[in-house]
C-alpha positions as YAML, in Angstrom:
chain: A
units: angstrom
residues:
- id: 1
  name: UNK
  ca: [-22.31, 12.00, -5.96]
- id: 2
  name: UNK
  ca: [-19.52, 10.02, -7.55]
- id: 3
  name: UNK
  ca: [-18.36, 6.97, -5.63]
- id: 4
  name: UNK
  ca: [-14.82, 5.72, -5.11]
- id: 5
  name: UNK
  ca: [-14.32, 2.24, -6.49]
- id: 6
  name: UNK
  ca: [-12.45, -0.44, -4.58]
- id: 7
  name: UNK
  ca: [-11.90, -3.79, -6.29]
- id: 8
  name: UNK
  ca: [-11.23, -6.94, -4.28]
- id: 9
  name: UNK
  ca: [-9.85, -9.83, -6.33]
- id: 10
  name: UNK
  ca: [-9.54, -13.20, -4.62]
- id: 11
  name: UNK
  ca: [-8.28, -16.59, -5.69]
- id: 12
  name: UNK
  ca: [-8.01, -19.92, -3.91]
- id: 13
  name: UNK
  ca: [-5.18, -20.85, -6.29]
- id: 14
  name: UNK
  ca: [-2.77, -17.98, -5.73]
- id: 15
  name: UNK
  ca: [-1.17, -19.55, -2.63]
- id: 16
  name: UNK
  ca: [-0.18, -23.16, -2.14]
- id: 17
  name: UNK
  ca: [-0.65, -24.96, 1.17]
- id: 18
  name: UNK
  ca: [2.90, -23.87, 2.06]
- id: 19
  name: UNK
  ca: [2.00, -20.26, 1.06]
- id: 20
  name: UNK
  ca: [4.12, -20.28, -2.10]
- id: 21
  name: UNK
  ca: [2.82, -17.74, -4.63]
- id: 22
  name: UNK
  ca: [1.63, -18.84, -8.09]
- id: 23
  name: UNK
  ca: [2.98, -15.91, -10.13]
- id: 24
  name: UNK
  ca: [0.75, -16.62, -13.13]
- id: 25
  name: UNK
  ca: [-2.42, -16.57, -11.02]
- id: 26
  name: UNK
  ca: [-1.27, -13.42, -9.21]
- id: 27
  name: UNK
  ca: [-0.62, -11.66, -12.52]
- id: 28
  name: UNK
  ca: [-4.12, -12.60, -13.74]
- id: 29
  name: UNK
  ca: [-5.60, -11.25, -10.50]
- id: 30
  name: UNK
  ca: [-3.81, -7.94, -10.96]
- id: 31
  name: UNK
  ca: [-4.88, -7.65, -14.60]
- id: 32
  name: UNK
  ca: [-8.52, -8.42, -13.77]
- id: 33
  name: UNK
  ca: [-8.50, -5.96, -10.87]
- id: 34
  name: UNK
  ca: [-7.05, -3.14, -12.95]
- id: 35
  name: UNK
  ca: [-9.57, -3.73, -15.74]
- id: 36
  name: UNK
  ca: [-12.46, -3.80, -13.28]
- id: 37
  name: UNK
  ca: [-11.29, -0.60, -11.61]
- id: 38
  name: UNK
  ca: [-11.19, 1.34, -14.88]
- id: 39
  name: UNK
  ca: [-13.70, -0.50, -17.06]
- id: 40
  name: UNK
  ca: [-11.08, -1.00, -19.77]
- id: 41
  name: UNK
  ca: [-10.83, -4.27, -21.72]
- id: 42
  name: UNK
  ca: [-7.03, -4.21, -21.62]
- id: 43
  name: UNK
  ca: [-5.09, -3.83, -18.36]
- id: 44
  name: UNK
  ca: [-2.43, -1.80, -20.21]
- id: 45
  name: UNK
  ca: [-5.01, 0.90, -20.92]
- id: 46
  name: UNK
  ca: [-5.95, 0.84, -17.23]
- id: 47
  name: UNK
  ca: [-2.34, 1.47, -16.22]
- id: 48
  name: UNK
  ca: [-1.90, 4.23, -18.80]
- id: 49
  name: UNK
  ca: [-4.81, 6.13, -17.22]
- id: 50
  name: UNK
  ca: [-2.52, 6.71, -14.22]
- id: 51
  name: UNK
  ca: [1.05, 6.54, -15.54]
- id: 52
  name: UNK
  ca: [2.78, 7.55, -18.74]
- id: 53
  name: UNK
  ca: [5.74, 5.65, -20.23]
- id: 54
  name: UNK
  ca: [7.92, 8.68, -19.40]
- id: 55
  name: UNK
  ca: [7.19, 8.51, -15.67]
- id: 56
  name: UNK
  ca: [9.73, 7.19, -13.18]
- id: 57
  name: UNK
  ca: [7.64, 5.14, -10.79]
- id: 58
  name: UNK
  ca: [8.28, 4.44, -7.14]
- id: 59
  name: UNK
  ca: [6.74, 1.21, -5.89]
- id: 60
  name: UNK
  ca: [6.47, 1.90, -2.15]
- id: 61
  name: UNK
  ca: [6.39, -1.44, -0.36]
- id: 62
  name: UNK
  ca: [6.09, -2.08, 3.40]
- id: 63
  name: UNK
  ca: [8.79, -4.31, 4.90]
- id: 64
  name: UNK
  ca: [8.81, -3.16, 8.53]
- id: 65
  name: UNK
  ca: [7.35, -6.39, 9.96]
- id: 66
  name: UNK
  ca: [9.65, -8.83, 8.14]
- id: 67
  name: UNK
  ca: [8.47, -11.98, 6.39]
- id: 68
  name: UNK
  ca: [4.86, -12.91, 6.94]
- id: 69
  name: UNK
  ca: [3.36, -9.43, 7.41]
- id: 70
  name: UNK
  ca: [5.05, -7.40, 4.67]
- id: 71
  name: UNK
  ca: [4.55, -6.83, 0.96]
- id: 72
  name: UNK
  ca: [5.64, -10.02, -0.82]
- id: 73
  name: UNK
  ca: [8.54, -9.48, -3.28]
- id: 74
  name: UNK
  ca: [6.64, -11.56, -5.87]
- id: 75
  name: UNK
  ca: [3.73, -9.13, -5.51]
- id: 76
  name: UNK
  ca: [5.83, -6.07, -6.35]
- id: 77
  name: UNK
  ca: [7.61, -7.85, -9.20]
- id: 78
  name: UNK
  ca: [4.30, -9.03, -10.68]
- id: 79
  name: UNK
  ca: [3.03, -5.44, -10.87]
- id: 80
  name: UNK
  ca: [6.37, -4.21, -12.20]
- id: 81
  name: UNK
  ca: [6.07, -6.74, -15.02]
- id: 82
  name: UNK
  ca: [2.62, -5.37, -15.92]
- id: 83
  name: UNK
  ca: [4.07, -1.87, -15.94]
- id: 84
  name: UNK
  ca: [6.73, -3.00, -18.40]
- id: 85
  name: UNK
  ca: [4.06, -4.56, -20.61]
- id: 86
  name: UNK
  ca: [2.23, -1.22, -20.58]
- id: 87
  name: UNK
  ca: [5.29, 0.61, -21.93]
- id: 88
  name: UNK
  ca: [7.29, 1.63, -18.84]
- id: 89
  name: UNK
  ca: [11.01, 0.98, -19.16]
- id: 90
  name: UNK
  ca: [12.40, -1.31, -16.47]
- id: 91
  name: UNK
  ca: [15.04, 1.25, -15.50]
- id: 92
  name: UNK
  ca: [12.19, 3.67, -14.67]
- id: 93
  name: UNK
  ca: [10.76, 1.44, -11.93]
- id: 94
  name: UNK
  ca: [12.14, 1.63, -8.37]
- id: 95
  name: UNK
  ca: [10.92, -0.63, -5.57]
- id: 96
  name: UNK
  ca: [11.68, 1.14, -2.31]
- id: 97
  name: UNK
  ca: [11.21, 1.37, 1.43]
- id: 98
  name: UNK
  ca: [13.05, 3.05, 4.28]
- id: 99
  name: UNK
  ca: [15.97, 0.61, 4.73]
- id: 100
  name: UNK
  ca: [18.00, -1.91, 2.78]
- id: 101
  name: UNK
  ca: [18.10, -4.31, 5.74]
- id: 102
  name: UNK
  ca: [14.30, -4.47, 5.89]
- id: 103
  name: UNK
  ca: [14.01, -4.98, 2.14]
- id: 104
  name: UNK
  ca: [16.56, -7.81, 2.21]
- id: 105
  name: UNK
  ca: [14.98, -9.41, 5.27]
- id: 106
  name: UNK
  ca: [11.72, -9.81, 3.35]
- id: 107
  name: UNK
  ca: [13.53, -11.15, 0.27]
- id: 108
  name: UNK
  ca: [13.83, -8.20, -2.08]
- id: 109
  name: UNK
  ca: [17.11, -8.34, -4.07]
- id: 110
  name: UNK
  ca: [18.83, -4.96, -3.84]
- id: 111
  name: UNK
  ca: [19.85, -3.19, -7.03]
- id: 112
  name: UNK
  ca: [20.77, 0.46, -6.59]
- id: 113
  name: UNK
  ca: [22.69, 1.34, -9.72]
- id: 114
  name: UNK
  ca: [22.68, -1.68, -12.02]
- id: 115
  name: UNK
  ca: [20.61, -2.32, -15.09]
- id: 116
  name: UNK
  ca: [17.17, -3.78, -14.71]
- id: 117
  name: UNK
  ca: [14.57, -3.36, -12.00]
- id: 118
  name: UNK
  ca: [15.98, -1.16, -9.24]
- id: 119
  name: UNK
  ca: [15.33, -1.77, -5.54]
- id: 120
  name: UNK
  ca: [16.86, 0.08, -2.60]
- id: 121
  name: UNK
  ca: [16.13, 1.82, 0.68]
- id: 122
  name: UNK
  ca: [16.31, 5.46, 1.68]
- id: 123
  name: UNK
  ca: [19.33, 4.61, 3.86]
- id: 124
  name: UNK
  ca: [21.42, 3.72, 0.80]
- id: 125
  name: UNK
  ca: [24.67, 5.71, 0.68]
- id: 126
  name: UNK
  ca: [24.10, 8.92, -1.25]
- id: 127
  name: UNK
  ca: [20.27, 8.74, -1.08]
- id: 128
  name: UNK
  ca: [18.93, 9.71, 2.34]
- id: 129
  name: UNK
  ca: [16.33, 12.26, 3.35]
- id: 130
  name: UNK
  ca: [15.76, 15.85, 2.31]
- id: 131
  name: UNK
  ca: [17.96, 18.55, 3.80]
- id: 132
  name: UNK
  ca: [14.92, 20.75, 4.31]
- id: 133
  name: UNK
  ca: [12.10, 20.16, 6.77]
- id: 134
  name: UNK
  ca: [8.69, 19.62, 5.15]
- id: 135
  name: UNK
  ca: [5.95, 21.07, 7.36]
- id: 136
  name: UNK
  ca: [2.24, 20.57, 6.78]
- id: 137
  name: UNK
  ca: [-0.57, 20.76, 9.35]
- id: 138
  name: UNK
  ca: [0.79, 18.79, 12.34]
- id: 139
  name: UNK
  ca: [3.68, 17.18, 10.46]
- id: 140
  name: UNK
  ca: [7.28, 18.34, 10.33]
- id: 141
  name: UNK
  ca: [9.61, 15.77, 8.74]
- id: 142
  name: UNK
  ca: [12.44, 15.11, 6.38]
- id: 143
  name: UNK
  ca: [11.17, 13.25, 3.32]
- id: 144
  name: UNK
  ca: [12.87, 10.40, 1.46]
- id: 145
  name: UNK
  ca: [14.87, 11.56, -1.52]
- id: 146
  name: UNK
  ca: [13.62, 8.50, -3.41]
- id: 147
  name: UNK
  ca: [10.16, 10.08, -3.41]
- id: 148
  name: UNK
  ca: [11.43, 13.63, -3.97]
- id: 149
  name: UNK
  ca: [14.27, 13.20, -6.44]
- id: 150
  name: UNK
  ca: [14.46, 9.67, -7.86]
- id: 151
  name: UNK
  ca: [10.80, 9.24, -8.89]
- id: 152
  name: UNK
  ca: [7.91, 11.47, -9.95]
- id: 153
  name: UNK
  ca: [4.88, 9.24, -9.27]
- id: 154
  name: UNK
  ca: [4.13, 6.49, -6.77]
- id: 155
  name: UNK
  ca: [2.37, 3.14, -6.67]
- id: 156
  name: UNK
  ca: [1.40, 2.41, -3.07]
- id: 157
  name: UNK
  ca: [1.96, -1.32, -2.41]
- id: 158
  name: UNK
  ca: [1.07, -1.87, 1.27]
- id: 159
  name: UNK
  ca: [0.32, -5.09, 3.09]
- id: 160
  name: UNK
  ca: [-3.02, -5.26, 4.91]
- id: 161
  name: UNK
  ca: [-2.56, -5.73, 8.65]
- id: 162
  name: UNK
  ca: [-3.86, -4.88, 12.08]
- id: 163
  name: UNK
  ca: [-1.90, -2.26, 14.02]
- id: 164
  name: UNK
  ca: [-1.84, -2.23, 17.82]
- id: 165
  name: UNK
  ca: [-1.69, 1.58, 17.97]
- id: 166
  name: UNK
  ca: [-3.34, 2.87, 14.79]
- id: 167
  name: UNK
  ca: [-5.98, 0.17, 14.23]
- id: 168
  name: UNK
  ca: [-4.81, -0.84, 10.78]
- id: 169
  name: UNK
  ca: [-1.75, -0.37, 8.59]
- id: 170
  name: UNK
  ca: [-2.47, -0.19, 4.89]
- id: 171
  name: UNK
  ca: [-2.47, 2.51, 2.16]
- id: 172
  name: UNK
  ca: [-2.29, 5.73, 4.16]
- id: 173
  name: UNK
  ca: [0.04, 4.54, 6.90]
- id: 174
  name: UNK
  ca: [2.51, 3.09, 4.38]
- id: 175
  name: UNK
  ca: [3.91, 6.58, 3.84]
- id: 176
  name: UNK
  ca: [5.23, 6.64, 7.39]
- id: 177
  name: UNK
  ca: [8.07, 4.76, 5.69]
- id: 178
  name: UNK
  ca: [8.81, 7.86, 3.60]
- id: 179
  name: UNK
  ca: [9.79, 10.17, 6.48]
- id: 180
  name: UNK
  ca: [12.64, 10.27, 9.00]
- id: 181
  name: UNK
  ca: [10.59, 10.50, 12.20]
- id: 182
  name: UNK
  ca: [7.46, 8.28, 12.08]
- id: 183
  name: UNK
  ca: [7.84, 7.39, 15.76]
- id: 184
  name: UNK
  ca: [6.76, 10.95, 16.64]
- id: 185
  name: UNK
  ca: [3.34, 10.40, 15.09]
- id: 186
  name: UNK
  ca: [1.80, 7.33, 16.74]
- id: 187
  name: UNK
  ca: [0.09, 9.23, 19.55]
- id: 188
  name: UNK
  ca: [-3.74, 9.00, 19.54]
- id: 189
  name: UNK
  ca: [-3.63, 6.17, 17.01]
- id: 190
  name: UNK
  ca: [-1.81, 8.31, 14.49]
- id: 191
  name: UNK
  ca: [-4.78, 10.69, 14.28]
- id: 192
  name: UNK
  ca: [-4.57, 13.22, 12.67]
- id: 193
  name: UNK
  ca: [-0.90, 12.70, 11.78]
- id: 194
  name: UNK
  ca: [-1.36, 9.92, 9.17]
- id: 195
  name: UNK
  ca: [-3.99, 11.99, 7.36]
- id: 196
  name: UNK
  ca: [-1.80, 15.10, 7.65]
- id: 197
  name: UNK
  ca: [1.19, 13.31, 6.12]
- id: 198
  name: UNK
  ca: [-0.83, 12.04, 3.17]
- id: 199
  name: UNK
  ca: [-2.09, 15.59, 2.58]
- id: 200
  name: UNK
  ca: [1.51, 16.81, 2.21]
- id: 201
  name: UNK
  ca: [1.56, 18.02, -1.42]
- id: 202
  name: UNK
  ca: [4.77, 16.12, -2.22]
- id: 203
  name: UNK
  ca: [2.96, 12.85, -1.34]
- id: 204
  name: UNK
  ca: [-0.62, 13.68, -2.34]
- id: 205
  name: UNK
  ca: [0.36, 14.87, -5.82]
- id: 206
  name: UNK
  ca: [2.36, 11.70, -6.55]
- id: 207
  name: UNK
  ca: [-0.26, 9.23, -5.37]
- id: 208
  name: UNK
  ca: [-2.13, 7.52, -8.19]
- id: 209
  name: UNK
  ca: [-2.86, 3.87, -7.48]
- id: 210
  name: UNK
  ca: [-2.92, 1.59, -4.47]
- id: 211
  name: UNK
  ca: [-2.36, -2.12, -5.06]
- id: 212
  name: UNK
  ca: [-2.71, -3.78, -1.66]
- id: 213
  name: UNK
  ca: [-1.18, -7.16, -0.88]
- id: 214
  name: UNK
  ca: [-3.85, -9.10, 1.03]
- id: 215
  name: UNK
  ca: [-2.60, -12.57, 0.12]
- id: 216
  name: UNK
  ca: [-2.26, -13.10, 3.85]
- id: 217
  name: UNK
  ca: [-3.69, -10.74, 6.49]
- id: 218
  name: UNK
  ca: [-2.43, -10.07, 10.01]
- id: 219
  name: UNK
  ca: [-5.82, -9.55, 11.66]
- id: 220
  name: UNK
  ca: [-4.57, -9.25, 15.28]
- id: 221
  name: UNK
  ca: [-1.25, -8.50, 16.98]
- id: 222
  name: UNK
  ca: [0.09, -6.34, 14.16]
- id: 223
  name: UNK
  ca: [2.04, -4.74, 12.78]
- id: 224
  name: UNK
  ca: [4.46, -7.54, 13.75]
- id: 225
  name: UNK
  ca: [4.04, -11.02, 12.31]
- id: 226
  name: UNK
  ca: [2.21, -13.44, 14.59]
- id: 227
  name: UNK
  ca: [1.47, -16.75, 12.83]
- id: 228
  name: UNK
  ca: [-1.45, -17.61, 15.12]
- id: 229
  name: UNK
  ca: [-3.31, -14.46, 14.01]
- id: 230
  name: UNK
  ca: [-2.23, -14.46, 10.38]
- id: 231
  name: UNK
  ca: [-4.84, -15.73, 7.89]
- id: 232
  name: UNK
  ca: [-4.61, -16.75, 4.24]
- id: 233
  name: UNK
  ca: [-6.99, -14.39, 2.41]
- id: 234
  name: UNK
  ca: [-5.78, -14.81, -1.18]
- id: 235
  name: UNK
  ca: [-6.68, -11.24, -2.03]
- id: 236
  name: UNK
  ca: [-5.61, -8.13, -3.91]
- id: 237
  name: UNK
  ca: [-7.27, -4.75, -3.24]
- id: 238
  name: UNK
  ca: [-7.04, -2.06, -5.92]
- id: 239
  name: UNK
  ca: [-8.22, 1.56, -5.87]
- id: 240
  name: UNK
  ca: [-7.16, 5.09, -6.73]
- id: 241
  name: UNK
  ca: [-8.65, 6.27, -3.41]
- id: 242
  name: UNK
  ca: [-6.40, 5.43, -0.42]
- id: 243
  name: UNK
  ca: [-9.07, 6.33, 2.12]
- id: 244
  name: UNK
  ca: [-11.71, 4.10, 0.54]
- id: 245
  name: UNK
  ca: [-9.22, 1.26, 0.26]
- id: 246
  name: UNK
  ca: [-8.28, 1.59, 3.94]
- id: 247
  name: UNK
  ca: [-11.98, 1.69, 4.90]
- id: 248
  name: UNK
  ca: [-12.59, -1.56, 3.00]
- id: 249
  name: UNK
  ca: [-9.38, -3.03, 4.43]
- id: 250
  name: UNK
  ca: [-10.60, -2.36, 7.99]
- id: 251
  name: UNK
  ca: [-13.83, -4.19, 7.15]
- id: 252
  name: UNK
  ca: [-11.82, -7.23, 6.01]
- id: 253
  name: UNK
  ca: [-9.82, -7.26, 9.24]
- id: 254
  name: UNK
  ca: [-13.08, -7.05, 11.22]
- id: 255
  name: UNK
  ca: [-14.54, -9.94, 9.21]
- id: 256
  name: UNK
  ca: [-11.50, -12.09, 10.00]
- id: 257
  name: UNK
  ca: [-11.66, -11.10, 13.68]
- id: 258
  name: UNK
  ca: [-15.35, -12.03, 13.87]
- id: 259
  name: UNK
  ca: [-14.64, -15.34, 12.12]
- id: 260
  name: UNK
  ca: [-12.19, -16.11, 14.95]
- id: 261
  name: UNK
  ca: [-14.63, -14.90, 17.66]
- id: 262
  name: UNK
  ca: [-12.49, -11.86, 18.41]
- id: 263
  name: UNK
  ca: [-13.86, -8.36, 19.10]
- id: 264
  name: UNK
  ca: [-13.91, -5.92, 16.19]
- id: 265
  name: UNK
  ca: [-11.38, -3.11, 15.94]
- id: 266
  name: UNK
  ca: [-13.91, -0.64, 17.37]
- id: 267
  name: UNK
  ca: [-14.78, -2.89, 20.33]
- id: 268
  name: UNK
  ca: [-11.05, -3.36, 20.93]
- id: 269
  name: UNK
  ca: [-10.56, 0.41, 21.08]
- id: 270
  name: UNK
  ca: [-8.64, 0.29, 17.80]
- id: 271
  name: UNK
  ca: [-10.98, 2.00, 15.37]
- id: 272
  name: UNK
  ca: [-8.68, 3.61, 12.74]
- id: 273
  name: UNK
  ca: [-9.79, 7.18, 13.40]
- id: 274
  name: UNK
  ca: [-7.25, 8.62, 11.00]
- id: 275
  name: UNK
  ca: [-9.10, 7.04, 8.05]
- id: 276
  name: UNK
  ca: [-12.16, 9.20, 8.81]
- id: 277
  name: UNK
  ca: [-9.99, 12.26, 9.42]
- id: 278
  name: UNK
  ca: [-8.45, 11.73, 5.98]
- id: 279
  name: UNK
  ca: [-11.96, 11.96, 4.53]
- id: 280
  name: UNK
  ca: [-12.93, 15.19, 6.27]
- id: 281
  name: UNK
  ca: [-13.20, 18.57, 4.53]
- id: 282
  name: UNK
  ca: [-9.79, 19.71, 5.75]
- id: 283
  name: UNK
  ca: [-8.00, 16.76, 4.16]
- id: 284
  name: UNK
  ca: [-10.37, 15.58, 1.41]
- id: 285
  name: UNK
  ca: [-8.19, 12.59, 0.52]
- id: 286
  name: UNK
  ca: [-11.03, 10.17, -0.26]
- id: 287
  name: UNK
  ca: [-14.25, 8.49, 0.86]
- id: 288
  name: UNK
  ca: [-14.84, 6.66, 4.15]
- id: 289
  name: UNK
  ca: [-18.44, 5.43, 4.17]
- id: 290
  name: UNK
  ca: [-20.31, 2.53, 2.59]
- id: 291
  name: UNK
  ca: [-22.62, 4.95, 0.76]
- id: 292
  name: UNK
  ca: [-19.69, 6.59, -1.01]
- id: 293
  name: UNK
  ca: [-17.77, 3.46, -1.98]
- id: 294
  name: UNK
  ca: [-18.43, 1.17, -4.93]
- id: 295
  name: UNK
  ca: [-16.98, -2.11, -3.65]
- id: 296
  name: UNK
  ca: [-16.65, -4.84, -6.27]
- id: 297
  name: UNK
  ca: [-15.60, -8.38, -5.37]
- id: 298
  name: UNK
  ca: [-14.50, -10.87, -8.01]
- id: 299
  name: UNK
  ca: [-12.86, -14.29, -8.04]
- id: 300
  name: UNK
  ca: [-10.19, -15.56, -10.40]
...
């Protein structure tokens, strides 16, 4: 039985005491994580296993919670720079989320049509959602035209955080930001809806890598930012299996909760059931057990 690999890269130097990001250290963390995931000696070969220089890549960030519990702009830019070094043209990289206001609130500079690295939301004039309804299992939604028409492959760049309804928000749940009606699908902790959405062929077939921002982790009170329950973790999680990455991410949140003498997600009634549904035979999106996951932890 082949295992799904999840790499956790941590550094005590990536964030200053005021939580400013050291871009050089972050870039080294990403390079080391990519090499460890693939076994390649050069991170550019690791990237080329998943993306060709002809691809137009969507970097799907998560900005819903605002500063403090969202993907850091420096994080997305650091990975975009590695893509460019691997042969991807800058004009073929689009950082995106559902709205321009949320991107700007977090600190992403918008650039819809200009030269250079592009960054814009689905609500940009002339972009929007599909005209046709995409139906799959229990999901019926309009899908962002950025995913459908502006890009052909995705890099999932979530932020790791607790979620008061779903248990956690990370790789799988990040694609709620790609549809017009996510509020319809939070019942029963998002189970099975989050798994169903990720099984939608238009999303499943574009998913290649997940690079999770765990520099800081909202371990309670999420998905909103609550400073008292937000911990510096100094981490990056990398995998090609979104289910395995979410499984490992839930373990990290539980470790932080236990460190603070808080009940685990399960004891709080917040076990992320959708992660296990995503691993079942009907969805088959990845692995969700310790026996099936090759977890590697390294320090930079």
